[in-house]
Amino acid sequence: MKNSKFWIWFIPLLLILCALIYLMILNINKKEDNKPTNNESDAIKIKNEYESKNDNIDSIKVKLSENNSYVYLNDTELNNLFNNNDGIVFIGDSNDNNARSFIMVLEEAISSTSIPKVYYIDIHDNNISKIKGKVGTNDLYPGTVITFEDGNVLESYFEVLDHDKLLKSYNNIIKSFIEACDENC
């Protein structure tokens, strides 16, 4: 008789324990699905990189949209740009106040166009020497904008101006770029 009471209590407890373990496993899987991934878009990574420096005393405050136009310029895209492709490249440095200011103004200028992306490369990136060679200068600064048409440098631009003058200059550069690359932009 004692043995029968043991099994009457043991089997339901075992089933409940198994159900709890199963629910815990499901819950752990759900939590892992909700964790932020390292697959953030380039736009968000660049936004976060610049905005993370907003608390520095001497830094210009940067505010970028999560849907900004910036994508990192990787080796493949760089080779494509150099081999008969069109594109706009922004040379950045999240610690440089010119670049911090210019990145927002360029995004403002790009947002009113049909240009889907602006390539972003940090001034400290190893590929910057390739760009210097293509542009034909060793003097590239954070905040420089370079346009490429058919693999050739259309324009390289860096000038410290106030917001309105810089926006006007960027709009002119973008207009020239769009006219030069036709529907291939």
PDB file of C-alpha atoms in Angstrom, residues 4 8 16 31 35 38 47 66-67 71-72 91 96 108 129-131 142 150 156 164:
ATOM      1  CA  SER A   4       1.068   2.727  -4.375  1.00  0.00           C
ATOM      2  CA  ILE A   8       0.415   8.364  -6.998  1.00  0.00           C
ATOM      3  CA  ILE A  16       4.687  18.922 -13.401  1.00  0.00           C
ATOM      4  CA  LYS A  31      14.528  35.854 -24.373  1.00  0.00           C
ATOM      5  CA  LYS A  35      18.117  40.180 -27.441  1.00  0.00           C
ATOM      6  CA  ASN A  38      24.993  42.531 -33.698  1.00  0.00           C
ATOM      7  CA  LYS A  47      24.208  57.034 -35.570  1.00  0.00           C
ATOM      8  CA  GLU A  66      17.995  55.550 -37.571  1.00  0.00           C
ATOM      9  CA  ASN A  67      17.077  55.571 -41.268  1.00  0.00           C
ATOM     10  CA  VAL A  71      26.559  52.671 -45.058  1.00  0.00           C
ATOM     11  CA  TYR A  72      30.086  51.578 -44.278  1.00  0.00           C
ATOM     12  CA  ILE A  91      35.097  60.629 -44.725  1.00  0.00           C
ATOM     13  CA  ASP A  96      36.196  65.508 -35.063  1.00  0.00           C
ATOM     14  CA  GLU A 108      19.923  66.892 -44.627  1.00  0.00           C
ATOM     15  CA  SER A 129      45.146  55.385 -48.378  1.00  0.00           C
ATOM     16  CA  LYS A 130      43.486  53.849 -51.458  1.00  0.00           C
ATOM     17  CA  ILE A 131      41.036  56.742 -51.576  1.00  0.00           C
ATOM     18  CA  PRO A 142      37.294  64.278 -41.641  1.00  0.00           C
ATOM     19  CA  ASP A 150      32.094  55.700 -63.554  1.00  0.00           C
ATOM     20  CA  SER A 156      36.353  66.149 -53.675  1.00  0.00           C
ATOM     21  CA  ASP A 164      23.442  77.289 -44.610  1.00  0.00           C
TER      22      ASP A 164
END
